[in-house]
Short mmCIF file of C-alpha atoms and ligand atoms in Angstrom, two decimals:
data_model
loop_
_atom_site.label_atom_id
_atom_site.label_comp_id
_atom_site.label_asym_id
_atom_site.label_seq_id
_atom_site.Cartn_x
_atom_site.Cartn_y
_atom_site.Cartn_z
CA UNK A 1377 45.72 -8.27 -8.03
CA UNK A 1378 46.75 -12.22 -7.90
CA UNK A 1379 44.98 -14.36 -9.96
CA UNK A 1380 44.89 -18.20 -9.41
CA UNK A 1381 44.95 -20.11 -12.59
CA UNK A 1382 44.62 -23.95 -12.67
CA UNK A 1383 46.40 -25.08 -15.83
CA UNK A 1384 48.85 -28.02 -17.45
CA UNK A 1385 51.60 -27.51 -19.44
CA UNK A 1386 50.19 -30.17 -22.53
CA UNK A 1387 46.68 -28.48 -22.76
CA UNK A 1388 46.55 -26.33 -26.36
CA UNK A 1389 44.08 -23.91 -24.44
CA UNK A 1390 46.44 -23.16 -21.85
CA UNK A 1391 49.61 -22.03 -24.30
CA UNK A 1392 46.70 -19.52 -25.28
CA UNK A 1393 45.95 -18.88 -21.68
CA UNK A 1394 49.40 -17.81 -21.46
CA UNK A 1395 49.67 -15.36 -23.94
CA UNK A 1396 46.39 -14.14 -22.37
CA UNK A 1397 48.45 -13.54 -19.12
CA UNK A 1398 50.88 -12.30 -20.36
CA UNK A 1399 48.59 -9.55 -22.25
CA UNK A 1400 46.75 -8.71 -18.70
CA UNK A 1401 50.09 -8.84 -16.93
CA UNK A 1402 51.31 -5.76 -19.71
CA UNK A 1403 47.51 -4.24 -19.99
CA UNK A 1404 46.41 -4.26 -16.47
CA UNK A 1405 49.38 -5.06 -14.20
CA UNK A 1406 48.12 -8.09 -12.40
CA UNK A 1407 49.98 -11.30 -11.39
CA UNK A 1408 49.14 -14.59 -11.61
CA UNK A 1409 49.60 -18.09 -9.58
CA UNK A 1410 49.80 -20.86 -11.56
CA UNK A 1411 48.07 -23.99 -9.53
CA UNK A 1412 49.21 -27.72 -11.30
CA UNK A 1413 46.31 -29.39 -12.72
CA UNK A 1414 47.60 -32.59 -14.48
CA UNK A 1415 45.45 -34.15 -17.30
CA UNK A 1416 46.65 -37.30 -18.15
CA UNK A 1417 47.88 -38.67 -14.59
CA UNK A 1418 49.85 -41.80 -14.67
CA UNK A 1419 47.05 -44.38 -15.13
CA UNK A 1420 44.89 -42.49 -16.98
CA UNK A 1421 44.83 -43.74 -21.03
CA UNK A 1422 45.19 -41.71 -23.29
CA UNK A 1423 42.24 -40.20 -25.30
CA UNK A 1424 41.59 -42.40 -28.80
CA UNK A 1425 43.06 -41.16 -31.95
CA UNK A 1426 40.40 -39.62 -34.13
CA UNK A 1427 39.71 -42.12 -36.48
CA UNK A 1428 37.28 -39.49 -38.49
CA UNK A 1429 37.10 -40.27 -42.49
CA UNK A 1430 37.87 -37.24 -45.04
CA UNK A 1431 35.10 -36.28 -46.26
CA UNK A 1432 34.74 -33.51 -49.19
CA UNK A 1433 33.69 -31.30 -47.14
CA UNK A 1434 35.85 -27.94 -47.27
CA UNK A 1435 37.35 -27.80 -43.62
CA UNK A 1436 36.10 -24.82 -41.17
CA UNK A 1437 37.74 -23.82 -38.24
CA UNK A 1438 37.12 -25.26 -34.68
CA UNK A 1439 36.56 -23.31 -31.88
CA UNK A 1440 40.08 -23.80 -30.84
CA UNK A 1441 41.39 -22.53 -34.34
CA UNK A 1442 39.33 -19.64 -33.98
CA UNK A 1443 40.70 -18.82 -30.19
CA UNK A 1444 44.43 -19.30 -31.69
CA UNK A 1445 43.40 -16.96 -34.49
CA UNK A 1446 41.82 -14.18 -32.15
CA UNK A 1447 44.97 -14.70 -29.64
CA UNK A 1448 47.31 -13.57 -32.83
CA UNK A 1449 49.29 -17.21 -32.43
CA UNK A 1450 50.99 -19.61 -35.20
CA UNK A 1451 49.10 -23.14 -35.25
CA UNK A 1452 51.82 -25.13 -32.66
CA UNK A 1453 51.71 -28.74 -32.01
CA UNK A 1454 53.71 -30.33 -28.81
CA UNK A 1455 54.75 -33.50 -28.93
CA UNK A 1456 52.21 -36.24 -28.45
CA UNK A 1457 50.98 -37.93 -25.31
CA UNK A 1458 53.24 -37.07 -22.47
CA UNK A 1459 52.33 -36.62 -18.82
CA UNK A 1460 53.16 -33.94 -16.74
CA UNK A 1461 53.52 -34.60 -12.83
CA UNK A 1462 57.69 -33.86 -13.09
CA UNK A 1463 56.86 -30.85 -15.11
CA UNK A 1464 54.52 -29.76 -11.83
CA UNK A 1465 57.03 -30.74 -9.16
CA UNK A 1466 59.68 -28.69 -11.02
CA UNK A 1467 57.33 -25.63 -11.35
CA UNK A 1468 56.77 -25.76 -7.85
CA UNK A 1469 59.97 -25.93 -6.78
CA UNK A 1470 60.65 -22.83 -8.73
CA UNK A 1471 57.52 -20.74 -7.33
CA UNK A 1472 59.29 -21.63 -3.88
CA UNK A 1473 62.43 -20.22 -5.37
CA UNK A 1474 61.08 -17.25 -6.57
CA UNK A 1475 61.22 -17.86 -10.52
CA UNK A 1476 58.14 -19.37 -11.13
CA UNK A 1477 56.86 -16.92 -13.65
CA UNK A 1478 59.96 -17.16 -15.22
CA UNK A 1479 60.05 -21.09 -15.23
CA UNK A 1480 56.84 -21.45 -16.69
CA UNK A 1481 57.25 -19.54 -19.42
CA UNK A 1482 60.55 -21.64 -20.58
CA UNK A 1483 58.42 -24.90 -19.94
CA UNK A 1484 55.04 -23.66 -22.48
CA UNK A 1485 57.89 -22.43 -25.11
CA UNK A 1486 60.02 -25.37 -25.06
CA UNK A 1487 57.06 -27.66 -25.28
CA UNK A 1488 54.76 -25.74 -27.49
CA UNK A 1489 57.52 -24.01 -29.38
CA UNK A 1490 60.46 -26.44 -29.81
CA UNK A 1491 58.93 -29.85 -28.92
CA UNK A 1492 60.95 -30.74 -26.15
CA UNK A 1493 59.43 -33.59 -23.56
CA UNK A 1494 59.43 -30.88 -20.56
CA UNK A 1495 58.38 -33.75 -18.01
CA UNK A 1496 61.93 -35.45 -18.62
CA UNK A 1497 64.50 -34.43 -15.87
CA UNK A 1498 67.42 -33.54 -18.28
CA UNK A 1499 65.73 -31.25 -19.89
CA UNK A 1500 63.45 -30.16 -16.86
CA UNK A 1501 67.19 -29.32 -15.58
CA UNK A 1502 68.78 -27.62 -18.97
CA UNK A 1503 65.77 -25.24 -18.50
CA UNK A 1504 66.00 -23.94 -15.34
CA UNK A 1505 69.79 -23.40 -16.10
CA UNK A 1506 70.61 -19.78 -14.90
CA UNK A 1507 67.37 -19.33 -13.08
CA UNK A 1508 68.11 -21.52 -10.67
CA UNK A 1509 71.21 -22.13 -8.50
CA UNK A 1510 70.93 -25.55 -7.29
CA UNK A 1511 69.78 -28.41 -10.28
CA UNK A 1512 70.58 -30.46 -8.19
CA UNK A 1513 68.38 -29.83 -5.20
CA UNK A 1514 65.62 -28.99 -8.14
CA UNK A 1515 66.79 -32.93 -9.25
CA UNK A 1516 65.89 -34.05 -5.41
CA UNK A 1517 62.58 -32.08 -5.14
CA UNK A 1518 61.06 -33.51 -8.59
CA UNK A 1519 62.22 -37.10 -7.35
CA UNK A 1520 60.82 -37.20 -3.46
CA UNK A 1521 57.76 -35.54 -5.45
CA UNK A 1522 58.20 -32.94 -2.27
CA UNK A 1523 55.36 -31.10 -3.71
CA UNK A 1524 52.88 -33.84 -4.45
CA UNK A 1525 50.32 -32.01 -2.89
CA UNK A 1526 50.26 -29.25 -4.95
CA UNK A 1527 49.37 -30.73 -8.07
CA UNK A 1528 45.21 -32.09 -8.61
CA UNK A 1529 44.84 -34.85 -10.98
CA UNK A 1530 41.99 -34.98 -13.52
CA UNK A 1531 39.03 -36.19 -13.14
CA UNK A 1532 37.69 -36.49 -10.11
CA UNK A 1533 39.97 -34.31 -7.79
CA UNK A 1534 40.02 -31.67 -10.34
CA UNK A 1535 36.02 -31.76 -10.35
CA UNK A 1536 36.11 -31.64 -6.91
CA UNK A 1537 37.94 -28.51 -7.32
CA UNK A 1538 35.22 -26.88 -9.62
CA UNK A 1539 37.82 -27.22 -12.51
CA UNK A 1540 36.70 -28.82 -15.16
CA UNK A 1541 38.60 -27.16 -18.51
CA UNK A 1542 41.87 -26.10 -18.08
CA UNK A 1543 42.82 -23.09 -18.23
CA UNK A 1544 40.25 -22.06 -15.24
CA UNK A 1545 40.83 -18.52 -14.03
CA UNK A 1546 39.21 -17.41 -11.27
CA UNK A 1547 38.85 -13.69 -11.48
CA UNK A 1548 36.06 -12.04 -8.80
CA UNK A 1549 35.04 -14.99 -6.96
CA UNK A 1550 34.04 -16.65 -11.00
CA UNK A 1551 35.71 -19.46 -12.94
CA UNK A 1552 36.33 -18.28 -16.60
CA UNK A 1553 37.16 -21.44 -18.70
CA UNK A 1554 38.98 -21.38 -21.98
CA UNK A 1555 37.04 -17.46 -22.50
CA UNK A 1556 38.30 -14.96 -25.02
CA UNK A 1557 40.97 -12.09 -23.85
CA UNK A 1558 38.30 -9.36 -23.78
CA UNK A 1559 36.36 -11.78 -21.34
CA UNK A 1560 39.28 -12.22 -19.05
CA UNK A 1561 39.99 -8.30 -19.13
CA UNK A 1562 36.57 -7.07 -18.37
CA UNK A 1563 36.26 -9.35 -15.49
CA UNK A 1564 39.44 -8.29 -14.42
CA UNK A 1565 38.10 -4.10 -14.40
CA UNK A 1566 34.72 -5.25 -13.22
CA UNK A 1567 36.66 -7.16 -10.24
CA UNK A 1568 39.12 -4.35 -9.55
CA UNK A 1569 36.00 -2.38 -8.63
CA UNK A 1570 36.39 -0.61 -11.79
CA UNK A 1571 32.71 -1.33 -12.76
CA UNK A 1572 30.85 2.18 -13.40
CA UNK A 1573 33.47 1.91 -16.51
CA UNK A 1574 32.68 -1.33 -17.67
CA UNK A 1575 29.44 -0.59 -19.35
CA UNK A 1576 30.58 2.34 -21.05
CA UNK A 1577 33.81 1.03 -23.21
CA UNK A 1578 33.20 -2.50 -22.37
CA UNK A 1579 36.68 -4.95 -23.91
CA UNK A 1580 38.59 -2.09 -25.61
CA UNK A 1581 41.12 -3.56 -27.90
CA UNK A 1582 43.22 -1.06 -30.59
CA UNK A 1583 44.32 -1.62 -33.84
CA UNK A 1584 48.52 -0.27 -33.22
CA UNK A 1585 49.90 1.11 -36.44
CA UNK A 1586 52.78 -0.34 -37.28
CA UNK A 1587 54.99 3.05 -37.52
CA UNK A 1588 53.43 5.19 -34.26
CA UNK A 1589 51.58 4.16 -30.91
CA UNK A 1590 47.36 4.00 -31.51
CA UNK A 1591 47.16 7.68 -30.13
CA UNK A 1592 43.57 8.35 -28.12
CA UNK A 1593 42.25 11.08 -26.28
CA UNK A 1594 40.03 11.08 -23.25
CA UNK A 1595 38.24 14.56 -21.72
CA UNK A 1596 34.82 15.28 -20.40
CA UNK A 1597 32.97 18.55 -21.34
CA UNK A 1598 30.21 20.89 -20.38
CA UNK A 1599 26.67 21.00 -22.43
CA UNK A 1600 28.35 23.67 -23.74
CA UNK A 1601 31.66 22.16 -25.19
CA UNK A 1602 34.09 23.69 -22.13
CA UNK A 1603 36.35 21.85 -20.31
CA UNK A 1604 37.22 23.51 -17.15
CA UNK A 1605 34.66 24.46 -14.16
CA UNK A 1606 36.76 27.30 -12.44
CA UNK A 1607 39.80 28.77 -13.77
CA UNK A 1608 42.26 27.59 -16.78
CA UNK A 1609 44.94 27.29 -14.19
CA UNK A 1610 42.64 24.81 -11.34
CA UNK A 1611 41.66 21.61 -11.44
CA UNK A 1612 38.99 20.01 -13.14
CA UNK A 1613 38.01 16.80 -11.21
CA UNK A 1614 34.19 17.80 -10.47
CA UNK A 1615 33.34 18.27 -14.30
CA UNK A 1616 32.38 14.62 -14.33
CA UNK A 1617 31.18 12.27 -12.27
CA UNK A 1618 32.08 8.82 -10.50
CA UNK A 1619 31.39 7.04 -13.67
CA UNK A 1620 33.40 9.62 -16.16
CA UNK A 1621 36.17 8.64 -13.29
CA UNK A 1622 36.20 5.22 -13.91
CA UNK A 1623 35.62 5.30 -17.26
CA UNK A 1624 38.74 7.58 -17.39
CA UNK A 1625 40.74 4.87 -15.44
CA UNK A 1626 39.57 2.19 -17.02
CA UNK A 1627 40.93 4.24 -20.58
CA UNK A 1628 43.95 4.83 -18.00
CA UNK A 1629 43.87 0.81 -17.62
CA UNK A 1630 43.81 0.34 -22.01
CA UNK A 1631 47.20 2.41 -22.81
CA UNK A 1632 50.66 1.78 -22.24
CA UNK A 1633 51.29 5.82 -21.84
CA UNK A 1634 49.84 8.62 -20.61
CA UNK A 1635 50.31 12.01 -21.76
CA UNK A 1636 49.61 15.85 -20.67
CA UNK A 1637 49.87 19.16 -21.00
CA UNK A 1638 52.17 21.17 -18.62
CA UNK A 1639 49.26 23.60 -18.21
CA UNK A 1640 47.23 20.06 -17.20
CA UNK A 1641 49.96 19.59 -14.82
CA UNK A 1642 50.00 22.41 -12.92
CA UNK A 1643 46.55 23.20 -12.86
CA UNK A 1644 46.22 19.42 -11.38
CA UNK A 1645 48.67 19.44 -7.84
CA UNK A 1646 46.86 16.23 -7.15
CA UNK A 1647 47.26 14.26 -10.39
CA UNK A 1648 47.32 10.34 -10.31
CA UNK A 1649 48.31 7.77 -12.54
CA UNK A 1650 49.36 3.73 -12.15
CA UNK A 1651 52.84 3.27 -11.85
CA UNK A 1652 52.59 1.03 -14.92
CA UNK A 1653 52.15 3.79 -17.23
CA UNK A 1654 54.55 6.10 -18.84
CA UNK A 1655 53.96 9.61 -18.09
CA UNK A 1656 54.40 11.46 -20.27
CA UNK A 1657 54.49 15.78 -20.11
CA UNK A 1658 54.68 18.45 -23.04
CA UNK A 1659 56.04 21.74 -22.22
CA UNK A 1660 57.35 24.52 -23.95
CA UNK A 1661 59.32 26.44 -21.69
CA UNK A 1662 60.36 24.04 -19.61
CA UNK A 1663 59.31 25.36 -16.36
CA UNK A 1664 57.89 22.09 -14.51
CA UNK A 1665 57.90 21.64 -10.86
CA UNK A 1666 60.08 18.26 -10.28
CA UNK A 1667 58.13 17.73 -6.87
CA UNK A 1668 54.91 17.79 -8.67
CA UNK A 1669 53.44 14.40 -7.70
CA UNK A 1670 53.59 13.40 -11.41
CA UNK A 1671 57.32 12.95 -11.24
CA UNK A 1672 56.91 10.52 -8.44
CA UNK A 1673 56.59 8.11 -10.78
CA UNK A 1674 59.43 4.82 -11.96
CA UNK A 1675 58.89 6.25 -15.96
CA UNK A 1676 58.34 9.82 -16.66
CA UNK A 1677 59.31 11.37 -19.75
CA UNK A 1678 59.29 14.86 -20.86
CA UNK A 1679 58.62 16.02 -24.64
CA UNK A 1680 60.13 19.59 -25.45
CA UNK A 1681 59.04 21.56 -28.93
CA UNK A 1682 61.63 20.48 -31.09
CA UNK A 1683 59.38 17.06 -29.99
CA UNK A 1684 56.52 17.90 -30.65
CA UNK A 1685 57.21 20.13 -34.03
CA UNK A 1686 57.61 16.48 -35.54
CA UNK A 1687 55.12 14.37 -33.98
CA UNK A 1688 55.49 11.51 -36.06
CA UNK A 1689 58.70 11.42 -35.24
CA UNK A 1690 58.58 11.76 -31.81
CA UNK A 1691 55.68 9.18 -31.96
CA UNK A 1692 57.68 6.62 -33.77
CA UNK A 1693 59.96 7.08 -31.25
CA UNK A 1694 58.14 6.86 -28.22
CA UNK A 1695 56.77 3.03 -29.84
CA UNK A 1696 60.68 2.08 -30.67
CA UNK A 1697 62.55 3.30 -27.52
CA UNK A 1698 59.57 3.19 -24.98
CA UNK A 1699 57.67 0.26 -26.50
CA UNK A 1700 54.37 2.40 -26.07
CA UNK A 1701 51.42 0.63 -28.43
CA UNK A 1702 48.83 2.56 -26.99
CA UNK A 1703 48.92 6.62 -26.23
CA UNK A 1704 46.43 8.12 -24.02
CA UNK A 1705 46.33 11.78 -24.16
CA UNK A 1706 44.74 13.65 -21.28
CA UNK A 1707 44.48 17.11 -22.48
CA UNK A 1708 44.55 20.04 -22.10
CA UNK A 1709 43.13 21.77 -24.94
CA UNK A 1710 46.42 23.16 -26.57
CA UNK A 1711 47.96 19.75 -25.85
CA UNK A 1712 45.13 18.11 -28.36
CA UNK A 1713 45.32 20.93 -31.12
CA UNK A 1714 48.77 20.44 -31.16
CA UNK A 1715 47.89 16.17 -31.99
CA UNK A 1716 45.11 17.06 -34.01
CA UNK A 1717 47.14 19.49 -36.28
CA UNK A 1718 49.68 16.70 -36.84
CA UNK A 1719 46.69 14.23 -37.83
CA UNK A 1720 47.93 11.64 -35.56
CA UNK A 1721 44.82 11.48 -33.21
CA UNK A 1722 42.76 8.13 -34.00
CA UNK A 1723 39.84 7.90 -31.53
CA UNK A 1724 38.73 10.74 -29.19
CA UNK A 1725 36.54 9.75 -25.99
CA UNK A 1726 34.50 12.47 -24.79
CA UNK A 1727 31.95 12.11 -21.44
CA UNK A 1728 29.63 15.28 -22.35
CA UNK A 1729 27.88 16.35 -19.03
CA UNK A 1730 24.92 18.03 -18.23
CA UNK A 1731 26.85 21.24 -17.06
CA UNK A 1732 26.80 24.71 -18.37
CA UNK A 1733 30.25 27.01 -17.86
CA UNK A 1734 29.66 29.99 -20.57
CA UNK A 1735 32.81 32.22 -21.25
CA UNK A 1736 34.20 32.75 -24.57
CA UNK A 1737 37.87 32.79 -23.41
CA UNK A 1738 36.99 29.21 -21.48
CA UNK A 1739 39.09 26.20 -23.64
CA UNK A 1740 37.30 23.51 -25.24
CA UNK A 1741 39.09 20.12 -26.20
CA UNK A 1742 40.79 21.82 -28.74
CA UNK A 1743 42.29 25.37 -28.97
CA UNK A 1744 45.16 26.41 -31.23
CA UNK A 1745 44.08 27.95 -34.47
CA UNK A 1746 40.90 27.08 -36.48
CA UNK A 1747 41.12 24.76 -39.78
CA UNK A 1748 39.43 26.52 -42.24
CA UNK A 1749 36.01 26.11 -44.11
CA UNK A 1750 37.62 23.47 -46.46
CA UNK A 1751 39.49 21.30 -43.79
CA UNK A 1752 36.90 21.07 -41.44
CA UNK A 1753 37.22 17.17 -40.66
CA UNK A 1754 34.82 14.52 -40.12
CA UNK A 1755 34.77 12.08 -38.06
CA UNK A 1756 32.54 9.23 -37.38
CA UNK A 1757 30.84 7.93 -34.29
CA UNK A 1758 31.51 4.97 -32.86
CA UNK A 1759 29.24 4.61 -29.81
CA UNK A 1760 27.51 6.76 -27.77
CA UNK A 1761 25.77 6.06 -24.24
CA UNK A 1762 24.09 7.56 -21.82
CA UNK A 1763 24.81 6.66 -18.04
CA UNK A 1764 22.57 9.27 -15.50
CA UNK A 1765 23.38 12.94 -16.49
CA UNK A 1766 26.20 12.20 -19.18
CA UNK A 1767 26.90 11.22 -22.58
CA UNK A 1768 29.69 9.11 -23.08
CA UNK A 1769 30.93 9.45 -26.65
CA UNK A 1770 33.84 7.87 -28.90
CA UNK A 1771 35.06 9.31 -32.25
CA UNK A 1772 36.72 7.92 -34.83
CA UNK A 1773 38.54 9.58 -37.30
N1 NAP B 1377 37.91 18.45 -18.91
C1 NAP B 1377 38.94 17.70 -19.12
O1 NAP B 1377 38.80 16.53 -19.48
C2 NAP B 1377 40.33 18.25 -18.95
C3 NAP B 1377 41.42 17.45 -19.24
C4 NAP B 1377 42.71 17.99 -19.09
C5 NAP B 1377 42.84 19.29 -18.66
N2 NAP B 1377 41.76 20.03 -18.36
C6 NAP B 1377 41.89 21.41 -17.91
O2 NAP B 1377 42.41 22.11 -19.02
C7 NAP B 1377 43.22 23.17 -18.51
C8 NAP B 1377 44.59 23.05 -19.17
O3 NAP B 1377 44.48 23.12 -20.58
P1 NAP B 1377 45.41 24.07 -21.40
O4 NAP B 1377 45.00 24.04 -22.82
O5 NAP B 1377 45.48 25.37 -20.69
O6 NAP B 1377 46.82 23.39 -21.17
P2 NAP B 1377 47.59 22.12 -21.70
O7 NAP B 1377 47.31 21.81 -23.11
O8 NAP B 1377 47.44 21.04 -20.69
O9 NAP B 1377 49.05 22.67 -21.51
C9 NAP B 1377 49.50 23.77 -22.24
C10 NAP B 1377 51.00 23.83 -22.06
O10 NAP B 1377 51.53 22.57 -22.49
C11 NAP B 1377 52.70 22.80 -23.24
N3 NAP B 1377 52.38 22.44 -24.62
C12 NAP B 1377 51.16 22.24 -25.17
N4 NAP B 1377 51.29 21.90 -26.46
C13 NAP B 1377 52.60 21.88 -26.70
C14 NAP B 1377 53.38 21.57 -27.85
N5 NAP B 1377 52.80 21.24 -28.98
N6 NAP B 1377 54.72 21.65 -27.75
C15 NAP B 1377 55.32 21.98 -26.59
N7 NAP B 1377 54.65 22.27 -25.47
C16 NAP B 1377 53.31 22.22 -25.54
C17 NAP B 1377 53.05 24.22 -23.03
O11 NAP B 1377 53.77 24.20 -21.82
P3 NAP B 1377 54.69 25.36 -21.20
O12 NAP B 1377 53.72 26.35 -20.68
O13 NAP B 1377 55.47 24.69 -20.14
O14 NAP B 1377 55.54 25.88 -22.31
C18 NAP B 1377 51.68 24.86 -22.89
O15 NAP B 1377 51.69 26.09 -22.24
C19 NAP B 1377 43.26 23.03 -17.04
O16 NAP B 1377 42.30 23.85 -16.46
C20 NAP B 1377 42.88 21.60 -16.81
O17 NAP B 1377 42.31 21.41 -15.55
C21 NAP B 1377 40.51 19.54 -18.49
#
């Protein structure tokens, strides 16, 4: 997924916009085009100084402090009053190049992070150093303005182009202006098509511990607390419905790693996942079939039991060497004991159907062995919903 984004370089919105990005680039794996919007053209006078009087008033935060705040960003000031038409050409120049991603991130931190006046050639130049081979064909482009058709000035052309704030993302066909990263991401699953999740776990955003990934678990039931529908060792896709499906990729869509069982695995032939994930597999003995379509993956990793004897350990490590925040564990039921015996499970998500399987040998989301009377644990709800013939339910421990 592409999405257009009208911004300028100089707008205090759009250095959170970035960070935004860069969050739904990690989260969700889309890309984004950045379109030139330029605020102050040449010509256009800068807005008045505020010329408000102190008052005694103990200062709140503005909506824009409160954005920052919610973003997780330092207060940053650019330098004052500069227009940004070069800063556009150059951009442009290295979108046709190939490294505009890369580009525009070294303009927004050398502006918003060291100051620098990024529509002066020099240092329009000293920053694309190493990304680009020619500076001085980059020089010649910014000069003949060769891509003065690319950039919309404010007002008037910019209104014409139904942008009126910068940043503007258009996400779905809709405009989202200066909107909160939960915003952004839920459009961005609703768009995707993902949308018999989005009412369920609408803008999930973890808490990471600073020492392990936030570990969750996803699995659907039975009325009666099972999780499989034929045998231990066969798949369990028709437990749950189109909306448990969603809602499990849209969980899928929230984690930097996946994890299963080996029994999971080869009771699932048919297993999918987003390339962006890290798949991750637990087994014992070792006996995993490498042309199982879970290893046709860029980043698979497999966890033996001297792993998993130290969880915490292995955790830590999966967050220092992997750079996994966010864990999603997909079962199976010996899998989760093994988590939940280590105390390192902090949410479960659980879509209880309307299904009945019997059998007191059939596994529930947890097997292993029982805590007793006196370390039974409790947990507390966090939401619970109802969407046709299932419950969708999240635990917190
Ligand atoms: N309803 C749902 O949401 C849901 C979700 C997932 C799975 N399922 C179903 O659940 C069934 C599989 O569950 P399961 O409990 O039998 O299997 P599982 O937990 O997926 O896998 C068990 C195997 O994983 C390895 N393993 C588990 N814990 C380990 C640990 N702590 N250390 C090292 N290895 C460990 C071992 O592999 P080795 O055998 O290689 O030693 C073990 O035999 C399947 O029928 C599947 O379709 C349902």
């Amino acid at each position: 997924m592409v999405i257009p984004v009208a911004h300028d370089f100089i707008c205090p919105w759009c250095w959170i916009g970035l960070s935004q990005a860069r969050r739904l680039r990690a989260e969700l794996g889309v890309q984004f085009e950045w379109r030139g919007f330029e605020l102050y053209p040449e010509g256009m006078a800068w807005p008045p100084a505020s010329t408000a009087e102190k008052s005694n008033r103990p200062p709140t935060p503005t909506r824009y402090d409160l954005a920052l705040a919610a973003e997780g960003l330092e207060p940053v000031k650019g330098p004052p009053g500069m227009r940004t038409f070069r800063a556009h050409q150059a951009l442009e120049y290295a979108k046709a190049k190939g490294v505009g991603q890369e580009y525009l991130e070294r303009l927004y931190e050398a502006y918003w992070k060291q100051g620098l006046r990024i529509n002066d050639l020099p240092v329009l130049k000293f920053l694309a150093a190493g990304l680009m081979d020619d500076l001085d064909e980059l020089e010649g482009a910014v000069v003949d303005q060769r891509y003065r058709s690319e950039v919309v000035v404010f007002d008037d052309p910019a209104y014409a182009a139904g942008v009126y704030n910068v940043p503007t993302f258009w996400i779905g066909g809709e405009r989202y202006a200066e909107q909160p990263y939960s915003v952004l991401k839920q459009a961005v699953i609703a768009a995707r098509g993902d949308s018999g999740a989005t009412g369920v776990y609408a803008g999930l955003d973890f808490n990471i511990p600073k020492d392990r990934p936030f570990v969750f678990i996803n699995m659907a039931t039975t009325m009666d607390g099972k999780i499989i529908t034929g045998k231990r060792d066969e798949p369990v896709m028709d437990l749950g419905s189109k909306a448990d499906h969603a809602t499990m990729r849209y969980l899928e869509s929230c984690a930097d790693a996946v994890m299963i069982g080996a029994g999971t695995l080869r009771a699932t032939p048919n297993i999918r996942f987003d390339d962006r994930l890290l798949r991750i597999v637990v087994s014992r003995s070792g006996d995993l079939d490498q042309s199982h379509a879970f290893f046709k993956a860029p980043r698979v990793a497999t966890l033996g039991p001297s792993d998993t004897a130290d969880w915490p350990r292995t955790l830590s490590m999966l967050k220092e060497k992997y750079g996994v925040g966010r864990l999603l564990c997909e079962g199976g039921s010996e899998l989760n004991a093994s988590l939940f015996r280590a105390g390192v499970v902090d949410e479960v998500f659980v879509t209880q159907t309307a299904k009945l399987k019997l059998g007191k040998d059939s596994p529930t989301i947890a097997g292993g062995e029982a805590f007793p009377r006196e370390s039974v644990e409790r947990w507390e709800i966090v939401s619970s919903k109802q969407v046709g013939d299932e419950v969708f339910l999240r635990y917190r421990r």
